[in-house]
Amino acid sequence: MAATDAPKGLPMAGEAWGEIDPSLLEDPTTNAPGFPLHLLTPKWAGWIRETAHAASAPPDYVALGLFGAVAAVSGAGVVAQVHQGWLEPLVLWLALVGNPSSGKSPALAAARRLLGPIEDELRASDDDRQRDHATKVKQAKLLCERWEDECEAALKQGAPPPLKPVEAAFDAQFVRAQLLVADTTIEALADVVSGNPRGVTLWRDELAAWLGNLGRYANGGSDRAYWLEAWGAAAVTINRRSRSGPLSLKKFPVSIVGSIQPDRLAEALGGTDDGMAARFLYTWPAPAPYRSLLDHIAVHEGDAIQRLGRIAAVVGIADSPLTLILSHDALVMFDEFRKKLLAEQRDLEGPEAGWLGKGPGSVVRVASLLTLLGWSEGQAIAPPAKIERAALAAAISLWNDYMRAHAQAVFNKAGRTGKDRNLRRVVRWLMSAGIDEVSREDVRCTALARAVDADGADQVIARLVKANVLRQVPSLPAGPKGGRPVHRWAVNPALAGSQRPTGTPG
């Protein structure tokens, strides 16, 4: 083969380069759209806009905080029914991504304030319930003592001992009514859910440490499987070291609301690809513009509390939830959505594929939430019974056109795998080095600082070729002493004019 000929299967010299995979180049938030407030009903959209302005936060953060508040009062007390065998609880896992001081905390605090009066109302009966609980505990103790006396007497008389009364076995802890928890072990959380069977919400200002601990077996790896079940409000049995026996829950519904910084994404979401990252809905908006303190607008928080209270008043309980059934028109639309989504999933892998796989369930949950938000603005006394086509269409648009782009930004930043992070690391090096060609050793030793072996470097190079970043050039012949031909790869000239990717390598 002549020196100017390209090896079989490689482009000829001078052949046009393909477009570089944009996920390796762009700032993750560059193409992520702003929250589509037009998909919400007017009063809720207005409250989000007002609150975001007052908090100097993007509306996106406030909107997901509101979604978290609705999930907190709903949980397993609201289910969306696709058909008799497919029920989705209104349990949501929501992650607000952004740099420090980007408005995440004020946005979450505003949504949290909406829940205060509802929690106070729930707790109003705690004192009476605690007295009733204390009575049952005392009754159990006395019955147990009497039963022991009866067993002793029967033994002396040679008679069979009596059965222990059911009431004598009562040993349940008293659990106060609550909507939110901040930090807890699975064992403690199970006790909380046992007393709040509609479910609770883990509400944390910072999720990274909690997520990181779940990846370490000694500190929570064994809890991870229970958390995965919590997203689906599934049944669980939890062995409790501090109690006499295991605790079985027919439903274990736990929503999650919190924030995370971009630089912690790889640490928090990396590791085992077991579907944890796929269960979250993300928002990673651009920073809010500067607003003068003199530019103040009123926030109608009282009205928002009243509307959320309307929702809380009509949700059911875990054993008898408020059920929202997809209307026929909504079901037809949903089926078409699922068909298109399945076709897209075939070409994907890793967290992105997992996230799309959770899409139908997430869409139905969001549709039930939008249905409740819309109903809360109206005058109807009876709660809604159906998810209409309009609500489902809004949920599909919100998930497909907004949440999907933000999830992609998160996965691009975190890296679907360690190999993906290596790709972005090499691209950053190529852009800063400004060189025209590279060898395998350049990639392995200089760009990746020997983080991979020769085979690993070959895999990275192969994927960069597929992404139109590199192209193999004709191999140089072996030297006079023999040996293998020298392989080199040309760098796409367009890389020099591309936007430099942000963030830290790896």
XYZ file of C-alpha atoms in Angstrom:
506
model
C 0.000 0.000 0.000
C 1.356 3.409 -0.903
C 2.289 5.746 1.934
C -0.479 8.134 0.927
C -3.161 5.470 0.968
C -5.419 5.267 3.994
C -5.691 1.882 5.715
C -8.760 -0.098 4.780
C -11.881 1.359 6.367
C -10.271 4.745 7.158
C -11.150 8.066 5.471
C -8.893 9.197 2.662
C -6.681 12.201 3.311
C -8.599 15.391 2.663
C -11.985 13.776 3.221
C -14.346 16.027 5.189
C -14.593 15.478 8.923
C -17.903 14.653 10.540
C -19.387 16.800 13.266
C -17.764 16.348 16.670
C -20.052 14.806 19.283
C -21.362 17.979 20.994
C -21.649 16.281 24.388
C -17.836 16.314 24.568
C -17.603 20.050 23.915
C -20.415 22.036 25.377
C -20.940 23.498 28.776
C -23.544 21.038 30.107
C -26.132 23.770 30.593
C -25.642 25.474 27.211
C -28.565 23.773 25.485
C -30.728 23.125 28.552
C -33.947 25.167 28.236
C -35.542 27.271 30.944
C -38.511 25.934 32.866
C -41.690 26.063 30.696
C -43.991 27.974 33.047
C -46.674 28.057 30.346
C -47.314 24.365 31.034
C -48.559 25.206 34.536
C -51.843 26.823 35.495
C -51.738 30.642 35.863
C -51.741 31.017 39.645
C -49.023 28.464 40.246
C -46.935 29.853 37.392
C -47.364 33.308 38.930
C -46.285 32.108 42.361
C -43.171 30.475 40.899
C -42.306 33.647 39.007
C -42.826 35.871 42.081
C -40.920 33.565 44.406
C -37.993 33.201 42.019
C -37.782 36.981 41.708
C -37.831 37.470 45.493
C -35.261 34.717 46.077
C -32.985 35.797 43.200
C -33.216 32.222 41.998
C -34.048 30.658 38.628
C -37.740 29.714 38.336
C -36.576 26.146 37.655
C -35.476 25.661 41.254
C -38.721 27.031 42.647
C -40.785 24.863 40.292
C -39.048 21.643 41.334
C -39.324 22.706 44.957
C -43.079 23.047 44.435
C -43.186 19.611 42.813
C -41.431 18.269 45.888
C -44.002 19.892 48.174
C -46.879 18.289 46.254
C -45.144 14.909 46.393
C -44.635 15.383 50.140
C -48.367 15.765 50.834
C -49.313 13.034 48.352
C -46.931 10.071 48.323
C -48.767 6.758 48.232
C -51.989 8.641 48.965
C -52.214 9.507 45.251
C -51.750 6.998 42.449
C -52.003 7.405 38.701
C -53.617 4.399 37.039
C -52.568 3.531 33.502
C -54.501 0.265 33.716
C -55.448 -2.056 36.559
C -52.001 -3.587 36.680
C -50.026 -0.354 36.335
C -50.232 2.121 39.209
C -47.736 4.920 39.826
C -47.572 6.624 43.262
C -46.938 10.344 43.422
C -43.408 9.772 44.675
C -40.742 11.978 43.076
C -36.972 12.182 43.390
C -35.866 15.708 42.507
C -32.311 17.090 42.277
C -31.517 20.794 41.928
C -28.058 21.106 40.372
C -26.038 24.305 40.515
C -22.965 26.065 41.816
C -22.833 27.550 45.326
C -24.981 30.677 45.766
C -27.011 29.932 42.633
C -30.342 30.160 44.469
C -30.972 26.509 45.280
C -31.363 26.961 49.033
C -33.716 29.992 48.931
C -35.884 28.231 46.341
C -36.164 25.095 48.454
C -36.832 27.165 51.570
C -39.749 28.889 49.835
C -41.300 25.558 48.876
C -40.638 24.215 52.361
C -42.589 27.121 53.894
C -45.707 25.994 52.043
C -45.607 22.735 53.993
C -45.346 24.305 57.453
C -49.065 24.925 58.087
C -49.971 21.519 56.649
C -47.519 19.777 58.966
C -48.881 21.776 61.915
C -52.392 20.592 61.117
C -51.239 16.989 60.834
C -49.539 17.211 64.219
C -52.554 18.720 65.969
C -53.768 15.256 66.954
C -50.356 13.961 68.037
C -50.953 14.515 71.758
C -54.225 12.569 71.715
C -52.633 9.802 69.659
C -49.681 9.624 72.024
C -51.979 9.219 75.033
C -53.832 6.449 73.219
C -50.510 4.815 72.375
C -49.355 4.998 76.004
C -52.618 3.356 77.067
C -52.058 0.471 74.643
C -48.478 0.025 75.851
C -49.628 -0.106 79.465
C -52.459 -2.475 78.573
C -50.004 -4.764 76.777
C -47.721 -4.813 79.808
C -50.568 -5.664 82.206
C -51.987 -8.311 79.879
C -48.556 -9.852 79.516
C -48.102 -9.977 83.297
C -51.538 -11.549 83.758
C -50.836 -14.068 81.011
C -47.562 -15.039 82.694
C -49.425 -15.582 85.977
C -52.024 -17.714 84.185
C -49.305 -19.767 82.516
C -47.625 -20.355 85.885
C -50.934 -21.424 87.472
C -51.716 -23.749 84.566
C -48.272 -25.326 84.860
C -48.827 -26.058 88.564
C -52.213 -27.637 87.800
C -50.854 -29.668 84.891
C -53.170 -27.839 82.507
C -52.167 -26.491 79.071
C -51.028 -22.836 79.218
C -53.327 -20.200 77.697
C -52.427 -18.444 74.462
C -50.847 -15.050 74.829
C -53.421 -12.307 74.062
C -52.821 -10.470 70.808
C -53.001 -7.124 72.615
C -50.179 -8.209 74.936
C -47.731 -8.233 72.028
C -48.157 -4.517 71.266
C -44.657 -2.989 71.179
C -44.882 -0.403 68.421
C -43.071 2.887 68.910
C -45.096 6.069 68.905
C -44.462 7.930 65.655
C -45.381 11.568 65.285
C -47.107 12.746 62.137
C -44.624 14.248 59.727
C -44.083 14.968 56.070
C -40.323 15.468 55.977
C -37.140 13.887 57.269
C -33.684 15.412 56.949
C -31.294 12.540 57.574
C -32.015 9.024 58.708
C -31.008 5.400 58.536
C -33.257 2.965 56.720
C -34.205 1.388 60.044
C -35.301 4.722 61.517
C -36.985 5.722 58.268
C -39.004 2.511 58.252
C -40.289 3.349 61.730
C -41.309 6.815 60.511
C -43.118 5.388 57.486
C -44.877 2.824 59.678
C -46.540 5.737 61.466
C -46.967 7.790 58.280
C -47.964 5.123 55.744
C -48.729 7.687 53.047
C -44.986 8.238 52.992
C -42.466 10.938 53.810
C -39.946 13.042 51.902
C -36.201 13.179 52.475
C -35.655 16.950 52.166
C -31.978 17.913 52.166
C -30.231 21.087 51.165
C -27.252 19.020 49.973
C -27.568 15.522 48.515
C -23.952 14.740 47.624
C -22.828 13.385 50.996
C -25.961 11.273 51.371
C -25.631 9.832 47.863
C -21.927 9.239 48.380
C -22.547 7.272 51.571
C -24.998 5.022 49.761
C -22.147 3.953 47.513
C -20.027 2.789 50.450
C -21.194 -0.567 51.738
C -20.004 -0.027 55.308
C -21.870 3.275 55.536
C -25.006 2.500 53.633
C -24.466 0.187 50.706
C -26.906 -2.247 52.253
C -29.473 0.574 52.489
C -29.243 1.314 48.780
C -31.551 -1.528 47.749
C -34.243 -0.283 50.126
C -33.997 3.215 48.675
C -34.497 1.843 45.177
C -37.703 0.190 46.413
C -38.823 3.446 48.047
C -39.135 5.176 44.653
C -41.814 2.668 43.662
C -43.466 2.579 47.104
C -42.837 -1.170 47.104
C -43.291 -3.562 50.008
C -40.206 -4.094 52.175
C -39.170 -6.070 55.229
C -36.442 -4.454 57.296
C -34.500 -6.206 60.027
C -34.146 -3.913 63.012
C -31.288 -4.469 65.428
C -32.959 -2.368 68.123
C -36.330 -4.127 68.011
C -37.631 -7.599 68.731
C -38.309 -8.534 65.125
C -38.332 -7.353 61.509
C -40.673 -4.615 60.346
C -42.768 -5.414 57.283
C -44.334 -2.533 55.378
C -46.873 -3.093 52.631
C -45.666 0.143 51.045
C -42.470 2.089 51.543
C -43.019 5.432 49.761
C -40.243 8.006 50.140
C -39.737 11.049 47.917
C -36.409 12.907 47.777
C -35.834 16.636 47.297
C -32.432 18.280 47.482
C -29.609 20.115 45.778
C -26.157 19.156 44.562
C -23.168 21.030 43.167
C -21.911 20.150 39.664
C -18.438 19.211 40.878
C -19.974 16.576 43.170
C -22.016 14.871 40.448
C -19.399 12.325 39.411
C -18.754 11.362 43.033
C -22.442 11.172 43.939
C -23.835 9.503 40.830
C -20.867 7.372 39.812
C -20.261 3.786 40.795
C -22.831 1.031 40.502
C -25.257 1.555 37.647
C -28.230 0.207 39.603
C -30.784 2.805 38.573
C -30.308 5.296 41.412
C -29.400 8.172 39.065
C -32.147 7.127 36.628
C -34.852 7.719 39.234
C -34.115 11.423 39.690
C -35.614 14.306 37.758
C -33.013 17.056 37.397
C -32.833 20.755 36.822
C -29.590 22.602 36.101
C -30.566 26.091 34.950
C -28.462 29.070 34.011
C -27.896 31.490 36.912
C -30.596 34.052 37.581
C -29.799 37.599 36.436
C -28.918 40.269 38.985
C -31.928 41.875 40.593
C -31.780 45.042 42.668
C -33.129 44.836 46.215
C -35.223 47.868 45.323
C -36.965 45.899 42.592
C -39.309 44.105 44.979
C -42.567 42.366 44.112
C -45.172 40.820 46.392
C -45.263 37.047 46.773
C -48.742 35.621 47.308
C -47.522 32.887 49.643
C -50.753 32.649 51.638
C -52.744 31.817 48.521
C -50.190 29.168 47.549
C -50.419 27.591 51.015
C -54.201 27.493 50.701
C -54.032 25.782 47.299
C -51.514 23.205 48.515
C -53.736 22.652 51.540
C -56.629 21.850 49.208
C -54.527 19.097 47.661
C -53.472 17.755 51.064
C -57.117 17.599 52.136
C -58.216 15.296 49.295
C -55.321 12.853 49.020
C -56.113 9.397 50.313
C -54.200 6.982 52.474
C -51.852 4.231 51.410
C -54.543 1.540 51.570
C -57.165 3.727 49.889
C -55.424 6.321 47.724
C -56.901 9.008 45.534
C -56.735 7.272 42.151
C -56.376 9.305 38.962
C -57.176 7.195 35.904
C -55.849 8.079 32.467
C -58.720 9.059 30.217
C -59.070 7.197 26.924
C -57.595 10.087 24.930
C -54.715 10.368 27.393
C -54.101 6.626 27.178
C -53.886 6.769 23.372
C -51.358 9.618 23.589
C -49.376 7.827 26.293
C -49.171 4.644 24.235
C -47.771 6.548 21.267
C -45.232 8.257 23.535
C -44.066 4.887 24.880
C -43.706 3.498 21.365
C -41.440 6.356 20.265
C -39.422 6.213 23.455
C -38.767 2.497 23.111
C -37.294 3.047 19.660
C -34.900 5.665 21.060
C -33.766 3.462 23.943
C -32.345 0.786 21.660
C -29.274 2.865 20.789
C -28.457 4.018 24.326
C -26.676 2.564 27.342
C -25.756 3.511 30.890
C -27.620 6.042 33.075
C -29.154 7.797 30.070
C -30.795 4.560 28.934
C -31.921 3.889 32.488
C -33.346 7.395 32.805
C -35.328 6.973 29.594
C -36.511 3.599 30.853
C -38.053 5.323 33.868
C -39.621 7.914 31.562
C -43.126 6.453 31.214
C -43.521 6.105 34.968
C -42.117 9.579 35.580
C -44.418 11.122 32.979
C -47.504 9.554 34.546
C -46.460 10.781 37.995
C -45.864 14.306 36.720
C -49.231 14.204 34.924
C -50.961 13.348 38.202
C -49.136 16.238 39.877
C -50.146 18.693 37.145
C -53.729 17.459 37.430
C -53.750 18.230 41.158
C -52.123 21.635 40.682
C -54.739 22.554 38.093
C -57.603 21.312 40.266
C -56.338 23.305 43.268
C -56.853 26.568 41.351
C -60.485 25.831 40.531
C -63.710 25.878 42.507
C -64.564 22.177 42.340
C -65.026 20.544 45.726
C -64.771 16.933 44.605
C -61.195 15.866 43.810
C -60.255 14.978 40.242
C -60.792 11.403 39.097
C -58.987 11.395 35.743
C -55.798 12.521 34.086
C -57.022 14.221 30.954
C -55.190 14.444 27.657
C -54.109 18.061 28.249
C -52.397 17.212 31.544
C -50.632 14.236 30.002
C -49.516 16.310 27.012
C -48.066 18.906 29.389
C -46.279 16.182 31.368
C -44.799 14.638 28.217
C -43.607 18.045 27.035
C -42.135 18.872 30.440
C -40.303 15.553 30.636
C -39.217 15.263 27.002
C -38.398 18.877 26.150
C -37.162 20.145 29.515
C -36.214 17.451 32.026
C -34.527 15.270 29.443
C -32.128 18.035 28.406
C -31.235 18.721 32.025
C -30.707 15.024 32.753
C -28.420 14.833 29.723
C -26.437 17.792 31.062
C -26.054 16.008 34.393
C -24.954 12.735 32.814
C -22.502 14.542 30.540
C -20.949 16.252 33.544
C -20.907 13.176 35.768
C -19.839 10.910 32.934
C -21.920 7.881 32.126
C -18.922 5.796 33.158
C -15.292 6.377 34.018
C -14.531 5.847 30.326
C -16.807 8.755 29.393
C -15.009 11.023 31.818
C -11.737 9.968 30.199
C -13.081 11.032 26.796
C -13.844 14.531 28.044
C -10.479 14.670 29.767
C -8.644 13.870 26.527
C -10.724 16.418 24.606
C -9.842 19.117 27.141
C -6.174 18.246 26.782
C -6.322 18.290 22.972
C -7.960 21.706 22.998
C -5.399 23.169 25.378
C -2.402 21.528 23.666
C -3.382 22.689 20.174
C -1.637 19.791 18.411
C -2.472 18.255 15.028
C -1.636 14.600 15.702
C -1.351 12.278 18.671
C -0.059 8.809 19.425
C -1.449 6.258 21.824
C 1.276 7.139 24.310
C 0.327 10.825 24.097
C -3.217 9.912 25.090
C -2.264 7.396 27.766
C 0.682 9.163 29.400
C 0.127 12.873 28.852
C -3.629 13.353 28.569
C -4.676 10.667 31.058
C -1.567 10.656 33.265
C -1.315 6.833 32.977
C -4.793 6.372 34.465
C -5.371 3.592 31.905
C -3.216 0.869 30.392
C -2.490 0.455 26.686
C -5.727 -1.425 26.031
C -7.672 1.254 27.891
C -6.026 3.951 25.788
C -6.982 2.058 22.627
C -10.611 1.982 23.795
C -10.591 5.724 24.483
C -9.080 6.420 21.065
C -11.630 4.194 19.329
C -14.475 6.113 20.942
C -12.892 9.460 20.053
C -12.667 8.285 16.441
C -16.361 7.408 16.556
C -17.071 10.871 18.014
C -15.174 12.515 15.089
C -12.487 13.922 17.383
C -9.661 11.767 16.011
C -8.935 10.023 12.721
C -6.214 7.439 12.169
C -3.596 8.467 9.648
C -1.572 6.022 7.548
C 0.847 4.126 9.768
C 4.508 5.005 9.537
C 6.721 2.079 8.565
C 8.820 0.373 11.214
C 12.316 1.696 11.799
C 15.504 0.097 10.458
C 15.661 -2.188 13.498
C 12.160 -3.506 12.854
C 9.282 -3.438 15.316
C 5.668 -2.504 14.946
C 4.490 0.284 12.648
C 3.883 3.604 14.419
C 0.183 4.485 14.657
C -0.922 8.099 14.902
C -4.236 9.934 14.817
C -5.077 13.307 13.349
C -7.029 15.780 15.477
C -10.173 17.290 14.003
C -9.251 20.903 13.095
C -12.696 22.034 14.243
C -11.652 21.254 17.818
C -9.522 24.388 17.882
C -12.588 26.574 17.333
C -14.901 24.681 19.652
C -16.147 25.818 23.014
C -13.919 24.466 25.720
C -15.708 22.029 28.015
C -16.085 23.216 31.587
C -15.460 21.463 34.859
C -12.661 19.370 36.211
C -11.193 16.405 34.399
C -12.497 12.980 35.217
